[in-house]
Coordinates of C-alpha atoms in Angstrom, one line a residue:
M7 CA 120.5 68.3 81.6
A8 CA 118.6 68.8 78.3
V9 CA 115.3 70.5 78.8
T10 CA 112.5 70.3 76.2
V11 CA 110.1 73.2 76.2
E12 CA 106.8 72.9 74.4
T13 CA 105.0 76.0 73.3
L14 CA 101.2 75.6 73.8
E15 CA 100.0 79.1 72.9
K16 CA 101.5 82.6 72.9
L17 CA 103.1 82.8 76.3
E18 CA 102.1 79.3 77.6
R19 CA 104.8 76.7 77.9
K20 CA 105.1 73.1 79.0
I21 CA 108.0 71.2 80.5
T22 CA 108.0 67.5 81.5
L23 CA 110.0 66.8 84.7
T24 CA 111.2 63.4 85.8
L25 CA 112.4 62.4 89.3
P26 CA 113.9 59.1 90.4
V27 CA 111.6 57.3 92.8
G28 CA 114.6 56.2 94.9
V29 CA 115.7 59.8 95.4
I30 CA 112.2 60.8 96.7
Q31 CA 112.0 57.8 99.0
T32 CA 115.5 58.4 100.4
E33 CA 114.5 61.9 101.3
V34 CA 111.2 60.8 102.8
D35 CA 113.0 58.2 105.0
S36 CA 115.6 60.8 106.0
R37 CA 112.9 63.3 107.1
L38 CA 110.9 60.6 109.0
R39 CA 114.0 59.5 110.9
K40 CA 114.7 63.1 111.9
L41 CA 111.1 63.5 112.9
A42 CA 111.2 60.4 115.0
R43 CA 113.9 61.9 117.2
T44 CA 111.6 64.6 118.5
V45 CA 108.0 63.5 117.9
K46 CA 105.7 63.1 120.9
M47 CA 103.0 60.4 121.0
D48 CA 100.9 59.0 123.8
G49 CA 102.4 55.7 125.3
F50 CA 105.9 56.5 124.1
R51 CA 108.8 58.5 125.5
P52 CA 110.1 61.3 123.2
G53 CA 112.5 59.8 120.6
K54 CA 111.4 56.2 121.3
V55 CA 108.4 56.1 119.0
P56 CA 108.8 53.1 116.6
M57 CA 109.6 54.0 113.0
N58 CA 106.6 52.1 111.6
V59 CA 104.3 54.1 113.9
V60 CA 105.9 57.4 112.8
T61 CA 105.6 56.3 109.2
Q62 CA 101.9 55.4 109.6
R63 CA 101.1 58.7 111.3
Y64 CA 103.3 61.1 109.3
G65 CA 104.3 59.3 106.2
Y66 CA 101.7 60.8 103.8
S67 CA 102.3 64.4 104.9
V68 CA 106.1 64.0 104.7
H69 CA 105.9 62.4 101.3
Y70 CA 103.7 65.3 100.1
E71 CA 106.2 67.8 101.4
V72 CA 109.1 66.0 99.7
M73 CA 107.3 65.8 96.4
N74 CA 106.5 69.5 96.5
D75 CA 110.1 70.4 97.4
K76 CA 111.7 68.1 94.8
V77 CA 109.3 68.9 92.0
G78 CA 109.7 72.7 92.8
E79 CA 113.5 72.3 92.7
A80 CA 113.4 70.4 89.4
F81 CA 111.2 73.0 87.8
A82 CA 113.3 75.9 89.0
T83 CA 116.5 74.1 87.6
A84 CA 114.8 73.3 84.3
A85 CA 113.4 76.8 83.8
N86 CA 116.8 78.3 84.7
E87 CA 118.6 75.9 82.3
A88 CA 116.2 76.8 79.5
K89 CA 116.7 80.5 80.3
L90 CA 112.9 81.1 80.8
R91 CA 111.5 84.1 82.6
V92 CA 108.5 82.4 84.3
A93 CA 105.4 84.5 85.0
G94 CA 103.3 83.4 88.0
Q95 CA 103.2 79.9 89.5
P96 CA 103.3 76.8 87.3
K97 CA 100.5 74.3 87.3
I98 CA 102.2 70.9 87.9
T99 CA 100.4 67.6 87.5
E100 CA 101.7 64.0 87.7
S101 CA 102.0 62.3 84.3
E102 CA 100.6 58.8 83.9
V103 CA 103.5 57.9 81.5
A104 CA 106.9 57.7 83.1
P105 CA 110.2 55.7 82.5
E106 CA 110.7 52.8 84.8
G107 CA 111.9 53.8 88.3
Q108 CA 111.0 57.5 87.6
M109 CA 108.1 59.8 88.3
A110 CA 107.1 62.2 85.6
F111 CA 105.3 65.6 86.0
D112 CA 103.9 68.1 83.5
A113 CA 104.5 71.7 84.3
I114 CA 102.4 74.2 82.4
F115 CA 103.2 77.8 82.9
E116 CA 103.5 81.2 81.3
V117 CA 106.6 83.2 80.5
F118 CA 107.0 86.9 80.4
P119 CA 106.5 88.4 76.9
E120 CA 109.0 90.0 74.6
V121 CA 108.3 93.7 74.8
K122 CA 108.7 95.7 71.6
I123 CA 108.8 99.5 71.9
A124 CA 108.5 101.5 68.8
D125 CA 110.5 104.7 68.1
L126 CA 109.5 107.1 70.9
A127 CA 110.5 110.0 68.6
T128 CA 107.2 109.6 66.9
A129 CA 105.2 109.9 70.1
E130 CA 103.4 113.2 70.7
I131 CA 103.0 114.4 74.3
E132 CA 101.4 117.6 75.7
K133 CA 103.4 118.8 78.7
L134 CA 101.5 121.0 81.1
A135 CA 102.8 124.0 83.0
A136 CA 101.1 126.2 85.6
D137 CA 102.0 129.2 87.8
V138 CA 101.0 130.2 91.3
T139 CA 99.3 133.6 90.9
D140 CA 98.4 136.3 93.4
E141 CA 94.8 135.3 92.7
A142 CA 95.5 131.8 93.8
I143 CA 97.1 133.1 97.0
D144 CA 94.1 135.3 97.6
K145 CA 91.7 132.4 97.3
T146 CA 93.8 130.3 99.7
I147 CA 93.7 133.1 102.3
E148 CA 89.9 133.3 101.9
I149 CA 89.7 129.5 102.5
L150 CA 91.8 129.9 105.6
R151 CA 89.6 132.8 106.8
K152 CA 86.4 130.7 106.3
Q153 CA 88.0 127.9 108.4
R154 CA 88.3 130.4 111.2
R155 CA 85.0 132.3 110.9
T156 CA 82.7 132.9 113.8
F157 CA 79.0 133.4 113.8
A158 CA 76.7 135.9 115.6
Q159 CA 72.9 135.8 115.7
R160 CA 71.2 138.1 113.3
A161 CA 68.5 140.5 114.3
Q162 CA 64.9 139.3 114.3
G163 CA 63.2 139.9 110.9
T164 CA 66.5 139.6 108.9
A165 CA 66.3 137.4 105.8
A166 CA 68.7 134.5 105.4
Q167 CA 71.4 135.0 102.8
D168 CA 74.5 133.3 101.5
T169 CA 77.4 132.8 104.1
D170 CA 74.8 132.7 106.9
R171 CA 74.6 129.7 109.2
V172 CA 71.0 128.5 109.4
T173 CA 69.5 126.1 111.9
V174 CA 66.4 124.3 110.6
D175 CA 63.9 121.6 111.2
F176 CA 62.9 119.8 108.0
E177 CA 60.7 116.8 106.9
G178 CA 60.6 115.3 103.4
K179 CA 58.0 112.9 102.1
I180 CA 57.7 110.8 99.0
D181 CA 54.2 109.6 98.1
G182 CA 53.1 110.9 101.5
E183 CA 55.6 108.8 103.5
V184 CA 58.7 110.2 105.3
F185 CA 61.8 108.5 103.8
S186 CA 65.0 107.4 105.6
G187 CA 67.2 110.5 106.2
G188 CA 64.4 112.8 105.2
K189 CA 63.7 114.3 108.6
A190 CA 65.9 116.2 111.0
D191 CA 65.7 118.7 113.9
D192 CA 68.1 121.5 114.7
F193 CA 70.1 120.8 111.5
Q194 CA 72.8 123.4 110.7
F195 CA 74.4 124.3 107.3
I196 CA 76.0 127.3 105.7
L197 CA 74.0 128.9 102.9
G198 CA 75.8 129.0 99.6
D199 CA 78.5 126.4 100.6
G200 CA 76.8 123.6 98.5
Q201 CA 76.3 121.3 101.5
M202 CA 72.6 120.9 100.6
L203 CA 71.0 120.4 97.2
K204 CA 70.3 123.6 95.2
E205 CA 66.5 123.4 95.6
F206 CA 66.9 123.2 99.4
E207 CA 69.2 126.2 99.5
D208 CA 67.0 128.2 97.2
A209 CA 64.0 127.5 99.4
T210 CA 65.9 128.5 102.6
R211 CA 67.4 131.7 101.2
G212 CA 65.3 134.7 102.1
M213 CA 63.5 133.0 105.0
K214 CA 63.2 134.7 108.4
T215 CA 63.5 133.1 111.8
G216 CA 60.3 131.4 112.8
E217 CA 59.1 131.0 109.2
S218 CA 58.1 127.7 107.5
K219 CA 58.0 126.8 103.9
T220 CA 57.0 123.8 101.7
F221 CA 58.6 123.1 98.4
P222 CA 59.2 120.2 96.0
L223 CA 62.8 118.7 95.7
A224 CA 63.8 116.5 92.8
F225 CA 66.7 114.2 93.7
P226 CA 69.2 113.7 90.9
A227 CA 69.3 110.3 89.3
D228 CA 72.9 109.8 90.5
Y229 CA 72.1 110.8 94.1
H230 CA 74.1 108.8 96.6
G231 CA 70.9 107.7 98.4
K232 CA 69.6 105.1 96.0
D233 CA 66.2 104.9 97.7
V234 CA 65.4 108.4 96.7
A235 CA 67.6 108.9 93.6
G236 CA 65.5 110.2 90.6
K237 CA 62.4 110.8 92.8
T238 CA 60.7 114.0 93.8
A239 CA 60.0 114.7 97.5
D240 CA 57.7 117.3 99.2
F241 CA 59.7 119.1 101.9
M242 CA 58.7 121.4 104.8
V243 CA 61.4 123.5 106.3
T244 CA 61.2 125.7 109.4
L245 CA 64.0 128.3 110.1
K246 CA 64.8 128.2 113.8
K247 CA 68.0 130.2 114.0
L248 CA 69.9 132.6 111.8
E249 CA 73.5 133.6 112.3
A250 CA 75.8 135.9 110.3
A251 CA 79.4 134.9 109.5
N252 CA 82.3 137.0 110.7
L253 CA 85.6 136.5 108.9
P254 CA 88.9 137.4 110.6
A255 CA 90.8 140.3 109.1
V256 CA 93.8 139.6 107.0
D257 CA 96.3 141.0 109.5
A258 CA 99.2 140.1 111.8
E259 CA 96.9 138.3 114.2
L260 CA 95.7 136.0 111.4
A261 CA 99.3 135.3 110.3
K262 CA 100.3 134.4 113.9
S263 CA 97.3 132.1 114.3
L264 CA 98.4 130.3 111.2
G265 CA 101.9 129.7 112.7
I266 CA 103.8 132.4 110.8
A267 CA 106.6 133.3 113.2
E268 CA 107.3 136.8 111.6
G269 CA 103.6 137.7 112.2
T270 CA 103.2 139.7 109.0
V271 CA 100.8 139.4 106.0
E272 CA 103.8 139.4 103.6
A273 CA 105.3 136.4 105.4
L274 CA 101.9 134.7 105.4
R275 CA 101.6 135.2 101.6
A276 CA 105.2 134.0 101.1
D277 CA 104.5 130.8 103.1
I278 CA 101.3 130.1 101.1
R279 CA 103.1 130.7 97.8
K280 CA 105.8 128.2 98.9
N281 CA 103.2 125.6 99.8
L282 CA 101.2 126.1 96.6
E283 CA 104.3 125.9 94.4
R284 CA 105.2 122.6 96.1
E285 CA 101.6 121.3 95.4
V286 CA 101.7 122.6 91.8
K287 CA 105.0 120.9 91.2
H288 CA 103.6 117.6 92.5
R289 CA 100.4 117.8 90.4
L290 CA 102.2 118.8 87.2
L291 CA 104.7 115.9 87.7
A292 CA 101.7 113.5 88.2
R293 CA 99.9 114.8 85.1
N294 CA 103.0 114.8 82.9
K295 CA 104.0 111.4 84.1
Q296 CA 100.6 110.1 83.2
A297 CA 100.9 111.6 79.7
A298 CA 104.4 110.1 79.3
M299 CA 103.2 106.6 80.4
D300 CA 100.2 106.8 78.1
A301 CA 102.5 107.6 75.2
L302 CA 104.9 104.8 76.2
V303 CA 102.2 102.1 76.4
A304 CA 100.7 103.3 73.1
K305 CA 104.1 102.6 71.4
A306 CA 104.6 99.1 73.0
E307 CA 103.6 95.8 71.6
L308 CA 103.3 92.7 73.9
D309 CA 101.1 89.9 75.0
L310 CA 99.9 89.9 78.6
P311 CA 100.5 86.9 80.9
K312 CA 97.1 85.7 82.1
S313 CA 98.6 84.7 85.4
S314 CA 100.0 88.3 86.0
V315 CA 96.6 89.9 85.1
Q316 CA 94.8 87.4 87.4
A317 CA 97.2 88.2 90.3
E318 CA 96.7 91.9 89.8
L319 CA 92.9 91.3 89.7
D320 CA 93.1 89.3 93.0
R321 CA 95.0 92.1 94.6
M322 CA 92.5 94.8 93.5
I323 CA 89.5 92.8 94.6
E324 CA 91.1 92.1 98.0
N325 CA 91.8 95.8 98.4
A326 CA 88.2 96.6 97.4
R327 CA 86.9 94.2 100.1
A328 CA 89.3 95.7 102.7
D329 CA 87.9 99.2 101.8
L330 CA 84.3 97.9 102.2
K331 CA 85.2 96.4 105.6
Q332 CA 86.8 99.7 106.7
R333 CA 83.5 101.4 105.8
G334 CA 81.6 99.0 108.1
I335 CA 80.0 96.9 105.4
K336 CA 78.9 93.5 106.9
D337 CA 80.5 90.4 105.5
A338 CA 82.7 92.6 103.2
D339 CA 85.3 89.7 102.9
K340 CA 82.6 87.6 101.2
A341 CA 81.2 90.4 98.9
P342 CA 80.8 89.1 95.3
I343 CA 83.0 91.4 93.2
P344 CA 83.1 90.4 89.5
D345 CA 86.6 90.4 87.8
D346 CA 85.2 92.5 84.9
I347 CA 84.9 95.6 87.1
F348 CA 88.7 95.8 87.5
R349 CA 90.0 93.9 84.5
P350 CA 90.7 96.9 82.2
Q351 CA 92.7 98.6 85.0
A352 CA 94.5 95.4 85.9
E353 CA 95.5 94.8 82.3
R354 CA 96.8 98.3 82.0
R355 CA 98.8 98.0 85.2
V356 CA 100.4 94.8 84.1
R357 CA 101.1 96.1 80.6
L358 CA 102.6 99.4 82.0
G359 CA 104.7 97.4 84.5
L360 CA 106.2 95.2 81.8
V361 CA 106.8 98.1 79.4
V362 CA 108.5 100.2 82.1
A363 CA 110.6 97.3 83.2
E364 CA 111.8 96.7 79.7
L365 CA 112.6 100.4 79.2
V366 CA 114.5 100.6 82.5
R367 CA 116.5 97.4 81.6
A368 CA 117.4 98.6 78.1
N369 CA 118.3 102.1 79.0
D370 CA 119.9 101.8 82.5
L371 CA 117.1 103.9 84.1
A372 CA 117.2 102.1 87.5
A373 CA 117.1 104.4 90.6
K374 CA 120.6 105.4 91.7
P375 CA 121.3 105.8 95.5
E376 CA 121.9 109.6 95.1
Q377 CA 118.5 109.9 93.3
I378 CA 116.7 108.1 96.1
K379 CA 118.5 110.3 98.7
A380 CA 117.6 113.5 96.9
H381 CA 113.9 112.4 96.6
I382 CA 113.7 111.6 100.3
D383 CA 115.4 115.0 101.2
E384 CA 112.7 116.7 99.0
L385 CA 109.9 114.9 100.7
A386 CA 111.3 115.7 104.2
A387 CA 111.9 119.4 103.4
S388 CA 108.2 120.3 104.1
Y389 CA 108.4 118.9 107.7
E390 CA 109.4 120.7 110.9
K391 CA 112.2 118.2 111.5
P392 CA 113.5 116.9 108.1
A393 CA 116.3 114.8 109.6
D394 CA 113.8 112.7 111.5
V395 CA 111.7 112.1 108.4
V396 CA 114.9 111.1 106.4
R397 CA 115.7 108.5 109.2
W398 CA 112.1 107.3 109.1
Y399 CA 112.4 106.5 105.4
F400 CA 115.9 104.9 105.6
G401 CA 114.8 102.8 108.6
D402 CA 112.3 100.7 106.6
N403 CA 112.9 98.6 103.5
R404 CA 109.3 98.8 102.4
R405 CA 109.3 102.6 102.5
M406 CA 112.6 102.7 100.6
A407 CA 111.2 100.4 98.0
E408 CA 108.3 102.7 97.5
V409 CA 110.6 105.7 97.0
E410 CA 112.8 103.7 94.6
A411 CA 109.7 102.9 92.5
I412 CA 108.8 106.6 92.3
V413 CA 112.3 107.5 91.3
I414 CA 112.3 104.9 88.5
E415 CA 108.9 106.3 87.3
N416 CA 110.5 109.8 87.2
N417 CA 113.5 108.5 85.3
V418 CA 111.2 106.8 82.7
T419 CA 109.1 110.0 82.4
E420 CA 112.2 112.1 81.8
F421 CA 113.5 109.6 79.2
V422 CA 110.2 109.5 77.3
L423 CA 109.8 113.3 77.4
A424 CA 113.3 113.7 76.1
K425 CA 112.7 111.4 73.1
A426 CA 109.1 112.3 72.2
K427 CA 107.7 115.3 70.3
V428 CA 106.6 117.5 73.3
S429 CA 104.4 120.5 73.0
D430 CA 104.1 122.8 76.0
K431 CA 100.7 123.9 77.3
S432 CA 100.0 126.4 80.0
I433 CA 97.0 125.9 82.2
S434 CA 95.5 127.9 85.0
F435 CA 96.1 127.2 88.6
D436 CA 92.4 126.5 89.1
E437 CA 92.3 124.0 86.2
L438 CA 95.3 122.1 87.6
M439 CA 93.7 122.0 91.0
G440 CA 90.3 121.0 89.6
Q441 CA 88.6 124.1 90.8
N442 CA 85.8 126.1 89.1

């Protein structure tokens, strides 16, 4: 059939659909007869309910179902015939003007945009590289030692110093009133670990068991406790217990406690290097992938379907409410969350998705089975029983779809990096890991 498509604005289109009234009524009658064979109603045996009673009870709902089905089928046929790539769900309303014996409907909808990608050879990308150094391994070993440290009480009269575990009572007041969370007894923390605000640690450092001290503490303006953020409190702290930290030696015993079968320091360092190299590879891939995607989006020209952006916004808001609920926030599912909070991110996701899809289509960058298998094998390699992990992935379509999406992103990243002007930049291990 001939389909007339009217352009309303940019990506918005309109199609008028017509359906013979007789076809609709025939389908309604057919469904009502089928329903009458099984419907149960008081005063009648199953299958013996008169048709006029069935029609009176179920006619409206069946007619509504048929209209939805037939209009949906007509729209899908028309869109397919016009070779339209429909974005989102159409808004369909009945038209007041229709040929005799017909029902007419106006379908207003959006189509996916044409995506134009400029020459990627003019894109400039900084590709990062980093190495796992002996210093990084040393720092990791220190972290592992701290995780296994023990504490022993210091001698009376000894002053508190960094790495000590202190037990204190404290009370903080603002304008003479104790504030929520401002008082605690037998509170423990490690001096120098940054668990407490700097002013609190500075006041505690140098104290001896049994001593008390008062001091002012200015809460930062961005402090997580909004009731005290930006305010100054008067604190009194009493040191009740002081314990020195004892770190385990870097020896065979430590290696064995960390699951190193060989039980040597050399094997421990080799295992740490292997794990750090895997993490470095993962982080470099993520950073370089982000740079490639940013360059790709910058070279693309397209209009965004409003329906796609709204769908992404709805997903993000739903996820935000779920996160609030998980944190124990009351009535999280009703929390008012303005669209504007997530709109820039939602628009970027939709834009990136459309651009990536076009690049994949135009350059045959879809994930191949052998690539998916190789990626799963790599993920499984860090586990004790890799074969079980591989079966776990292959046993679930959702997990396989997630892996496929990652492989496609990797293919796109490699394609963009191969086309663009790439400059290599080495960064330190600490910079990559976000450490000071």
